[in-house]
CSV table of N, CA and C in Angstrom, one decimal:
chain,number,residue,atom,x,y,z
A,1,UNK,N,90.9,156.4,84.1
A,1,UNK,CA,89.6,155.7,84.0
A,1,UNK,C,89.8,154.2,83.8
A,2,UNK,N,90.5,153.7,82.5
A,2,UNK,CA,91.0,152.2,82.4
A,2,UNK,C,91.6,151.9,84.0
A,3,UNK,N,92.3,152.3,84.8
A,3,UNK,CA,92.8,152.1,85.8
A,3,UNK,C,92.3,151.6,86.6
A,4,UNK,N,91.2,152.6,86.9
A,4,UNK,CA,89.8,152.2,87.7
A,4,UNK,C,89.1,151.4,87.6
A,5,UNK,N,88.7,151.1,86.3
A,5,UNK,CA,87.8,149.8,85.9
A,5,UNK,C,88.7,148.8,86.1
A,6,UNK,N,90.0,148.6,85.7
A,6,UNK,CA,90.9,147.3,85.8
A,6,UNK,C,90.7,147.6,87.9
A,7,UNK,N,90.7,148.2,88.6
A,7,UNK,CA,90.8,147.8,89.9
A,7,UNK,C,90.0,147.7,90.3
A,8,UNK,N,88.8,148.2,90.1
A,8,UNK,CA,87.3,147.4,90.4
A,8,UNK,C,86.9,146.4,89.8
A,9,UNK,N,87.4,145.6,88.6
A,9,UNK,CA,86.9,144.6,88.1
A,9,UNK,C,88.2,143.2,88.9
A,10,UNK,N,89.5,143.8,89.5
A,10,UNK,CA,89.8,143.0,90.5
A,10,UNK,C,89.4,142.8,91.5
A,11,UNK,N,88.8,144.1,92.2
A,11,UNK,CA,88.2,143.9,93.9
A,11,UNK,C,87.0,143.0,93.4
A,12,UNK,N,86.0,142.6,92.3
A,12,UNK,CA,84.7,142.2,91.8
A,12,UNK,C,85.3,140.4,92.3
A,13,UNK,N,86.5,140.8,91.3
A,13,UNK,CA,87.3,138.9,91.3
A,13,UNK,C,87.8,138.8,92.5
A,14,UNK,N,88.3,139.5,93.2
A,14,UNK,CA,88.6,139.3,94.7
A,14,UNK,C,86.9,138.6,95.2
A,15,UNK,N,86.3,139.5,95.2
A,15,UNK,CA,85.4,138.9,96.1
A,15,UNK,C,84.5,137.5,96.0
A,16,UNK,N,84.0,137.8,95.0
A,16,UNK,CA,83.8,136.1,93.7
A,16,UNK,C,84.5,135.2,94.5
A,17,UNK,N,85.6,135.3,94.2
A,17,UNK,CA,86.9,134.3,93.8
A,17,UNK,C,87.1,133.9,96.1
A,18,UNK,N,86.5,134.6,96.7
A,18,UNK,CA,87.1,134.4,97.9
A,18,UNK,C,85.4,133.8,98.0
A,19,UNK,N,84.3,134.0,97.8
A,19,UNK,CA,83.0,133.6,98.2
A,19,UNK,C,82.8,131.7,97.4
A,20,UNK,N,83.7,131.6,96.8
A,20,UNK,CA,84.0,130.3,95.4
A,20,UNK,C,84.6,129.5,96.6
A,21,UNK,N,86.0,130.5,97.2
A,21,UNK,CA,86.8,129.7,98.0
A,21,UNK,C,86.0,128.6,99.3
A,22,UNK,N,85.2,129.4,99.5
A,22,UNK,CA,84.4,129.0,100.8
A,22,UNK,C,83.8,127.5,100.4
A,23,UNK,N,82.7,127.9,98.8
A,23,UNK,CA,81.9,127.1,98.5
A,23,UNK,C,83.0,125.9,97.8
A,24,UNK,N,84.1,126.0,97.8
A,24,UNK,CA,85.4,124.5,97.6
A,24,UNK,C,85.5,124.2,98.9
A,25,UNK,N,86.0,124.8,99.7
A,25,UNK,CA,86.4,123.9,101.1
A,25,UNK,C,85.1,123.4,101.4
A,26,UNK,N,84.1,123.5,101.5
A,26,UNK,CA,82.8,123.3,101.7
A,26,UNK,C,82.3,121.6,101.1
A,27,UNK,N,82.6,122.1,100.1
A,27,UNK,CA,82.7,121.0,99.2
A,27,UNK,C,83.3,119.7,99.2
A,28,UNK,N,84.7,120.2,99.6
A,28,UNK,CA,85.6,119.0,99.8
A,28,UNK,C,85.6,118.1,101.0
A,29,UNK,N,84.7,118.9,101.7
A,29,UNK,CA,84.9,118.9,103.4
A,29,UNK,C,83.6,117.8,103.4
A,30,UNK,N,82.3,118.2,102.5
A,30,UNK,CA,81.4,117.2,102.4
A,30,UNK,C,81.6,116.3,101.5
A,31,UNK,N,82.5,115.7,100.6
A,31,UNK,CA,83.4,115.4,100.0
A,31,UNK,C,83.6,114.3,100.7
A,32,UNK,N,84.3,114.6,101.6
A,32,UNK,CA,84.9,113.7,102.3
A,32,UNK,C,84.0,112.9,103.5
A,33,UNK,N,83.4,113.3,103.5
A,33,UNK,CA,82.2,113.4,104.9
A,33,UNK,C,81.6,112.1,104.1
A,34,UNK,N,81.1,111.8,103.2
A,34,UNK,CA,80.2,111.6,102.5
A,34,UNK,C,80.8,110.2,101.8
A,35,UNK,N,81.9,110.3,101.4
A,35,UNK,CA,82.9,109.1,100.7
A,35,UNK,C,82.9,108.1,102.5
A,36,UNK,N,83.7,109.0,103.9
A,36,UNK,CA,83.2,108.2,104.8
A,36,UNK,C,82.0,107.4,105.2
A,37,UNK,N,80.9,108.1,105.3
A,37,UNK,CA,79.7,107.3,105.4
A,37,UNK,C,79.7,106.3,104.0
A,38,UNK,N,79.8,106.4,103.1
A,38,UNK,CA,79.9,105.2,101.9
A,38,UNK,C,80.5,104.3,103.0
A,39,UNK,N,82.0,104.7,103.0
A,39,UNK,CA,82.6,103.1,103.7
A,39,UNK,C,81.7,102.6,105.1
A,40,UNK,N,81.5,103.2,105.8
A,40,UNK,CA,81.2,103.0,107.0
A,40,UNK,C,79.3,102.9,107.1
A,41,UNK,N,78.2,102.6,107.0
A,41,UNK,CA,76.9,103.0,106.9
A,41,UNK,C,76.8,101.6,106.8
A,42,UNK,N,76.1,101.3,108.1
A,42,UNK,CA,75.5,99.7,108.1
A,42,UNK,C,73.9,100.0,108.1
A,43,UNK,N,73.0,98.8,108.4
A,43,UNK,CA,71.9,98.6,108.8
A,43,UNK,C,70.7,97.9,107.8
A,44,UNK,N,69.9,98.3,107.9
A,44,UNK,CA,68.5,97.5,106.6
A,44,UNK,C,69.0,98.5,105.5
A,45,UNK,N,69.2,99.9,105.5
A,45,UNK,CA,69.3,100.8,103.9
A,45,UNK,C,70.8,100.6,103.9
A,46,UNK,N,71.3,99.5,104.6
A,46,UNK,CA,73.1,99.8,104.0
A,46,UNK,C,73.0,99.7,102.2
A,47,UNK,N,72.4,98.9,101.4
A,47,UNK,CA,72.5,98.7,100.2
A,47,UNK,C,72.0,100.3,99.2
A,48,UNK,N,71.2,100.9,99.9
A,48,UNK,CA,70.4,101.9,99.0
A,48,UNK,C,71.5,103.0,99.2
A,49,UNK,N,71.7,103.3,100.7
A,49,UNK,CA,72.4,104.2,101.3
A,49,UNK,C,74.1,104.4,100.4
A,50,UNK,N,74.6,103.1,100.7
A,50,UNK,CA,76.2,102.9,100.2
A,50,UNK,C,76.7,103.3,98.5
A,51,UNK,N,75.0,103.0,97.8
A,51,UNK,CA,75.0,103.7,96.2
A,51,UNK,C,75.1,104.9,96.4
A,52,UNK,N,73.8,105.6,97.1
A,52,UNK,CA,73.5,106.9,96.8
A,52,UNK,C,74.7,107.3,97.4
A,53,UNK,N,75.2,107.8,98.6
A,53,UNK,CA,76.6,108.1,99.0
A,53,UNK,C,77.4,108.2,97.7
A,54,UNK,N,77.8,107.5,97.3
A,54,UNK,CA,78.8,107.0,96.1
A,54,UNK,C,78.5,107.5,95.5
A,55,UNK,N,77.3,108.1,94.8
A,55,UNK,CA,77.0,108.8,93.9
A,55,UNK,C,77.4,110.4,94.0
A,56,UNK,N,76.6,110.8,95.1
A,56,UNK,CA,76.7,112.3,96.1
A,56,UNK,C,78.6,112.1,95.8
A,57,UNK,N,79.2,111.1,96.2
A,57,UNK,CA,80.6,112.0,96.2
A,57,UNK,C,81.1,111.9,95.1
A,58,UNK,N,80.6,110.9,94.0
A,58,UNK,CA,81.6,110.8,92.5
A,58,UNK,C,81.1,112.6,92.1
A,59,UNK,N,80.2,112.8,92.5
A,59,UNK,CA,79.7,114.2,92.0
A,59,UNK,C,80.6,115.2,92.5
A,60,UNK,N,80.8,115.4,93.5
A,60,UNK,CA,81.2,116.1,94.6
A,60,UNK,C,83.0,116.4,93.9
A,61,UNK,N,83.2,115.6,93.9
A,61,UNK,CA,84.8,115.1,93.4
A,61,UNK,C,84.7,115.8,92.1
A,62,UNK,N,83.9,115.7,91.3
A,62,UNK,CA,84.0,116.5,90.1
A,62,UNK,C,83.8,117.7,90.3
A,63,UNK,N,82.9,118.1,91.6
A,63,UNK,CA,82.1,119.7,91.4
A,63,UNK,C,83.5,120.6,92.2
A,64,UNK,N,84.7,120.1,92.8
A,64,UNK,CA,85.5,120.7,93.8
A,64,UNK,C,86.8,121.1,92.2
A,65,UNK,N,86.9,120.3,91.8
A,65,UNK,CA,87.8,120.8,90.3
A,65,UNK,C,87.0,121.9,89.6
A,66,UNK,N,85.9,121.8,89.4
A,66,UNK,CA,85.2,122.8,88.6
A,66,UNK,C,85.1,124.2,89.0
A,67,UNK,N,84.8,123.9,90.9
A,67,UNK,CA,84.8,125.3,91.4
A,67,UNK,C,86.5,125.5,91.4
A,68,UNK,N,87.3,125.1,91.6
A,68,UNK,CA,88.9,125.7,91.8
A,68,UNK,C,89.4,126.1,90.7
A,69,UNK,N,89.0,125.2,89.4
A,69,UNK,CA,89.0,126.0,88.1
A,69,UNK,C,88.3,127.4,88.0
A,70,UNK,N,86.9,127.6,88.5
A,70,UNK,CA,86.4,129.2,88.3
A,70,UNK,C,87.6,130.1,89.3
A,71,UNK,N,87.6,129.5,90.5
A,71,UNK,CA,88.5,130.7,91.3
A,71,UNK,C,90.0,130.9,90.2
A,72,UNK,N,90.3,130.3,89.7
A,72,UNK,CA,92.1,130.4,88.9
A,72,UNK,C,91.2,130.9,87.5
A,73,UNK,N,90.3,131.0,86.5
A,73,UNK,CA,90.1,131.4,86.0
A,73,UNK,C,89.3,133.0,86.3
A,74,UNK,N,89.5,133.1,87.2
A,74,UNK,CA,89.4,134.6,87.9
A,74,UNK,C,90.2,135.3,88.4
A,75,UNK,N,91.2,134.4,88.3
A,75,UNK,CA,93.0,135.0,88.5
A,75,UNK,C,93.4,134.8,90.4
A,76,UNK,N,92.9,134.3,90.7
A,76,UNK,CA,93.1,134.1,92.3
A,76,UNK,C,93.8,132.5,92.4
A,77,UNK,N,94.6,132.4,93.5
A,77,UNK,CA,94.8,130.7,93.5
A,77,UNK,C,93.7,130.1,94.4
A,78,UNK,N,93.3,129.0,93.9
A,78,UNK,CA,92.5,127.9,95.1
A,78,UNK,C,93.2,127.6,96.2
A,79,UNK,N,91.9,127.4,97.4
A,79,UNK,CA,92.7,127.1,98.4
A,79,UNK,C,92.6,125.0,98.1
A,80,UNK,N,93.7,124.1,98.7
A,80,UNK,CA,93.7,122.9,98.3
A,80,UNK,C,94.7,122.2,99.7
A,81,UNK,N,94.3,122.9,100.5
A,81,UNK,CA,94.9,121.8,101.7
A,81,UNK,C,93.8,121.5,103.1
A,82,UNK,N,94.4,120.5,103.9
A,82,UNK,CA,93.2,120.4,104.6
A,82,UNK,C,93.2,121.5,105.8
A,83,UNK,N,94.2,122.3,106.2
A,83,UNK,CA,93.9,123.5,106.9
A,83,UNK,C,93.4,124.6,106.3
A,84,UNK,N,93.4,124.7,105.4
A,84,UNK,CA,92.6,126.0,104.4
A,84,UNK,C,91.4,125.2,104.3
A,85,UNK,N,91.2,124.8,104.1
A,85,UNK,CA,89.5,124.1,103.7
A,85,UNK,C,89.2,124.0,105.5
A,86,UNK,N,89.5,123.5,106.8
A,86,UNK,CA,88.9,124.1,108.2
A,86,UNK,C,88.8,125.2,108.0
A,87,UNK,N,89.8,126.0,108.0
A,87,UNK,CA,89.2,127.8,108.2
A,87,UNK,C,88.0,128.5,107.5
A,88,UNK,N,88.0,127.8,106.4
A,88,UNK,CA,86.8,128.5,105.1
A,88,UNK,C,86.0,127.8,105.5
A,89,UNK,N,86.1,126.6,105.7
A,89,UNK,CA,84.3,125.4,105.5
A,89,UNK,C,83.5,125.8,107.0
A,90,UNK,N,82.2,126.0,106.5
A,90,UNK,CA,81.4,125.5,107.6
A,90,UNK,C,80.5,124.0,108.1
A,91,UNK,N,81.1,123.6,107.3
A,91,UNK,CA,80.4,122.1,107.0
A,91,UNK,C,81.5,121.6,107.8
A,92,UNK,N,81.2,120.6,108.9
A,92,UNK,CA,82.1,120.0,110.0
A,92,UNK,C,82.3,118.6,109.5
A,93,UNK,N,83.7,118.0,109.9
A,93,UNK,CA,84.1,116.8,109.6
A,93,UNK,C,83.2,116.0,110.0
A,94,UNK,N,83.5,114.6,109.7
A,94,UNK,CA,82.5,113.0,110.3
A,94,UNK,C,83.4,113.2,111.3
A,95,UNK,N,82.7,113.1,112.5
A,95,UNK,CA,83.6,112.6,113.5
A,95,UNK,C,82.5,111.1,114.5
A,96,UNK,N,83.8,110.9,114.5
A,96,UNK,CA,82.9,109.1,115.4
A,96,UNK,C,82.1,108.3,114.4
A,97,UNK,N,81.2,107.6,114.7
A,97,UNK,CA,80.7,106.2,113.5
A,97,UNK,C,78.9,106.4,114.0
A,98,UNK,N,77.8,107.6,113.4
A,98,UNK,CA,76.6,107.9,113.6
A,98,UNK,C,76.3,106.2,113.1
A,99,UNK,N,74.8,106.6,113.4
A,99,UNK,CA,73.7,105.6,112.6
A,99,UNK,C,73.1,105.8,111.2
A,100,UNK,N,73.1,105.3,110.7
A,100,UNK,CA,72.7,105.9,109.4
A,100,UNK,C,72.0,106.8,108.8
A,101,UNK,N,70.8,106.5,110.1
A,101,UNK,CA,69.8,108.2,110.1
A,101,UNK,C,69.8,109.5,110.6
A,102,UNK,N,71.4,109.3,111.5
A,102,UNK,CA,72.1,110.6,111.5
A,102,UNK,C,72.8,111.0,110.4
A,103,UNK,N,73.8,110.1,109.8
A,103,UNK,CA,74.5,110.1,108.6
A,103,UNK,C,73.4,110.9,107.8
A,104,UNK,N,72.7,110.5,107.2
A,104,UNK,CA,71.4,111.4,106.4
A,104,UNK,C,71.2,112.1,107.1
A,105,UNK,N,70.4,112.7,108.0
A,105,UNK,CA,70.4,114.2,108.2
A,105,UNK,C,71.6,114.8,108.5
A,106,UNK,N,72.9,114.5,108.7
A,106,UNK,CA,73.8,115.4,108.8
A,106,UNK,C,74.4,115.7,107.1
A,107,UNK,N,74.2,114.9,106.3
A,107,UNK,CA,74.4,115.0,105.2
A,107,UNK,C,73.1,116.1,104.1
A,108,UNK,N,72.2,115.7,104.7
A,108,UNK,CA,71.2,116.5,104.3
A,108,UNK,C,71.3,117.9,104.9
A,109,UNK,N,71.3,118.3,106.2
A,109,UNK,CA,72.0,119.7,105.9
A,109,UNK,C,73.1,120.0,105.6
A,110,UNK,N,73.8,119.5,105.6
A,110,UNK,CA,75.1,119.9,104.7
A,110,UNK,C,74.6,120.5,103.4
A,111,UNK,N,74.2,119.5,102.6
A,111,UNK,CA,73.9,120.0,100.9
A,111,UNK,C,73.0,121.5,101.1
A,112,UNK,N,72.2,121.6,102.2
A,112,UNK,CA,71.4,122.6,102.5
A,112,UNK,C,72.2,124.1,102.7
A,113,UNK,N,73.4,123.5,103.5
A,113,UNK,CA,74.5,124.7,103.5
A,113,UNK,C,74.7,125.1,102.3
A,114,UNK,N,75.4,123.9,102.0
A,114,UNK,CA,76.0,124.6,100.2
A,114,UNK,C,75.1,124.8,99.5
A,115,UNK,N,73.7,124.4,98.9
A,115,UNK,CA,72.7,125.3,98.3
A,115,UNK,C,73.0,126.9,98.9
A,116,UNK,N,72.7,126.9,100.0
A,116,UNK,CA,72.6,128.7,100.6
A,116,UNK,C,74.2,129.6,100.5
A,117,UNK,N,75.0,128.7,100.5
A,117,UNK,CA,76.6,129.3,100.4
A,117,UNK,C,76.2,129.0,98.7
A,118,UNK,N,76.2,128.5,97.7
A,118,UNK,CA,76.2,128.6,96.0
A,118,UNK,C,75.2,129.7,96.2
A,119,UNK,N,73.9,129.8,96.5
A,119,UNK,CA,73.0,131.0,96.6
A,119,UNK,C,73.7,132.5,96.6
A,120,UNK,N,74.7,132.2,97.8
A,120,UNK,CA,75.2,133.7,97.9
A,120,UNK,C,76.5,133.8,96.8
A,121,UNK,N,77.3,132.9,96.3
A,121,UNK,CA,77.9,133.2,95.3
A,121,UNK,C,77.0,133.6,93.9
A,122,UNK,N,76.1,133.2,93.8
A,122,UNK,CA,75.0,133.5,92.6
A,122,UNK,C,74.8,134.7,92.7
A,123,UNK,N,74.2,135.2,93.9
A,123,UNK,CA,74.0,136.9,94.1
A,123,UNK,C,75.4,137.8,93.8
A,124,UNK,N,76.8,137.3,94.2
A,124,UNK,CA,77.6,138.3,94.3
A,124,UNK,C,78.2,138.3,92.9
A,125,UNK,N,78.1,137.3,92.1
A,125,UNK,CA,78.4,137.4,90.9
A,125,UNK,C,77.5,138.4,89.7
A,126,UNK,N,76.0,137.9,90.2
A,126,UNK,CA,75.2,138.4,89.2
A,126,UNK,C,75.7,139.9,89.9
A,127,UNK,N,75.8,140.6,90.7
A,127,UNK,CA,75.9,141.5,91.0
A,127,UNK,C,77.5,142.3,90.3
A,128,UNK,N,78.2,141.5,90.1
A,128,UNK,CA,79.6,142.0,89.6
A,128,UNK,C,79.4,141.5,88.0
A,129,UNK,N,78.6,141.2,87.4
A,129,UNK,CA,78.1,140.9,86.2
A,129,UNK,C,78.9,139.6,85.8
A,130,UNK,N,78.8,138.6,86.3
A,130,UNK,CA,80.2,137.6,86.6
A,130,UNK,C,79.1,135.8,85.7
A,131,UNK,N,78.7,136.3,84.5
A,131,UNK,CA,78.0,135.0,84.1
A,131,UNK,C,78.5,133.4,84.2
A,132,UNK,N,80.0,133.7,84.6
A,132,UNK,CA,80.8,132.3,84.6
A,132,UNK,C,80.6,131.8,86.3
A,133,UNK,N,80.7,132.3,86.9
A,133,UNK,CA,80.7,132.1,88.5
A,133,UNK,C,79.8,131.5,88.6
A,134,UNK,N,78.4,132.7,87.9
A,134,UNK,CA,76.9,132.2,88.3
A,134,UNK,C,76.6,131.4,87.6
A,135,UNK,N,76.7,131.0,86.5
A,135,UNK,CA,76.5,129.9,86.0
A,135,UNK,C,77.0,128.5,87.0
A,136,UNK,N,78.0,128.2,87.6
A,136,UNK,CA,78.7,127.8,88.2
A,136,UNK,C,78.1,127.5,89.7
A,137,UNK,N,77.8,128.2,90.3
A,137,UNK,CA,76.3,128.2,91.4
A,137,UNK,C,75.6,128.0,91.1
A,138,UNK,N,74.6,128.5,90.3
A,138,UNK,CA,73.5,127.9,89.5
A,138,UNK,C,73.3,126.4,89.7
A,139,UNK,N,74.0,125.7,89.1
A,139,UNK,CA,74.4,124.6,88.9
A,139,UNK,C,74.5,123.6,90.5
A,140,UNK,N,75.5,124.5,91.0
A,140,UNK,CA,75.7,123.6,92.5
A,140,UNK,C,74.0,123.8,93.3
A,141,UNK,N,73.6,124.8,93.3
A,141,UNK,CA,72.0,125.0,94.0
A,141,UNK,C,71.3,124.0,93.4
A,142,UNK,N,71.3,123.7,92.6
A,142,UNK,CA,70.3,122.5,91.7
A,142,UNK,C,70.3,121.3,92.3
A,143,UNK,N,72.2,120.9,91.8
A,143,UNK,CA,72.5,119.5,92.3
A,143,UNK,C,72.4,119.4,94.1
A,144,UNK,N,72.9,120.8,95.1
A,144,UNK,CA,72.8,120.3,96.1
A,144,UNK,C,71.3,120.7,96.8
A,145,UNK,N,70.0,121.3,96.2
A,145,UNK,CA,69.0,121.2,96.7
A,145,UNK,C,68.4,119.8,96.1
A,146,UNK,N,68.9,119.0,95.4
A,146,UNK,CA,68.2,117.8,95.0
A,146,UNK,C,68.4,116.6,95.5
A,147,UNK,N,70.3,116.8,95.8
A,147,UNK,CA,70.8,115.7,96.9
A,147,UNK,C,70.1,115.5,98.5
A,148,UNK,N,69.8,117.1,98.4
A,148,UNK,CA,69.3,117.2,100.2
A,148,UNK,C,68.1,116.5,100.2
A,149,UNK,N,66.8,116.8,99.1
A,149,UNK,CA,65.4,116.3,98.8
A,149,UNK,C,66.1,114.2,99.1
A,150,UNK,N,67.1,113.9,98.1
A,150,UNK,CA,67.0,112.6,98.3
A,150,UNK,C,67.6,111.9,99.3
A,151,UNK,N,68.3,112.8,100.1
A,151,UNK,CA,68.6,111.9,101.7
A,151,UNK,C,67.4,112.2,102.2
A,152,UNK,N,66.9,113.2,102.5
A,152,UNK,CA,65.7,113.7,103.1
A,152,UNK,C,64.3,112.1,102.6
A,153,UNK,N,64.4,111.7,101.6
A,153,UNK,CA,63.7,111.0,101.7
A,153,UNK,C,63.7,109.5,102.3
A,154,UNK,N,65.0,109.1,101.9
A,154,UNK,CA,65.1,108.4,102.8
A,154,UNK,C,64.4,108.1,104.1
A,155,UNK,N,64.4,109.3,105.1
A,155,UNK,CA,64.0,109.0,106.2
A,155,UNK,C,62.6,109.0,106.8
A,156,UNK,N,61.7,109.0,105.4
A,156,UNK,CA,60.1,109.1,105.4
A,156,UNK,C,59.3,110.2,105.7
């Protein structure tokens, strides 16, 4: 019976810990997305735009350590290179040099992703009784449904 519970409470961390993985590459992926448009974002909001960016990724940067700490404190390793973060992420690289009002909406659904990818880590946790995870989503749904509200406004 201990046996059982110890391998169900690993398949619980298996799954967590692989749904966490997704919402890191994800992360890093818009991470990086996001640090690019800082550098690169000209026009009349270059000044507004170049803060808020800079903001979105000092966050970002902290939120990608915090999720890889939950996956290792769940006993799994993080994934941390840039071909493991392609295969997991659905959030697509910057490619080419947009206008700034693509930059914002491509950034704005991004955070939209990751709200719905932290959403389903929320569900799979509360489901495996996993209060550290979901706390941990919780958290990312907040910050990235509020980032999306603030590029979103941006564009009137």
């Amino acid at each position: 019976l201990i046996k059982q519970m110890e391998d169900r409470m690993i398949e619980h961390n298996k799954q967590v810990a692989e749904e966490l993985s997704k919402l890191l590459a994800e992360s890093y992926t818009l991470y990086l997305k996001t640090h690019k448009y800082h550098w690169n974002v000209t026009g009349p909001m270059f000044h507004s735009l170049h803060l808020l960016f800079e903001e979105q990724y000092v966050e970002l940067a902290e939120a990608v350590d915090t999720i890889a700490e939950r996956i290792r404190a769940l006993g799994w390793k993080a994934p941390g290179s840039y071909g493991e973060f392609a295969k997991l992420s659905t959030v697509n690289d910057a490619d080419g040099d947009p206008a700034a009002s693509d930059m914002i909406k491509e950034l704005a659904a991004d955070h939209r992703t990751e709200a719905e990818r932290a959403n389903r880590v929320l569900k799979l946790a509360a489901e495996h009784e996993d209060e550290g995870s979901g706390a941990v989503a919780s958290d990312r749904i907040e910050i990235h449904e509020k980032a999306a509200w603030m590029l979103s406004a941006h564009l009137g």
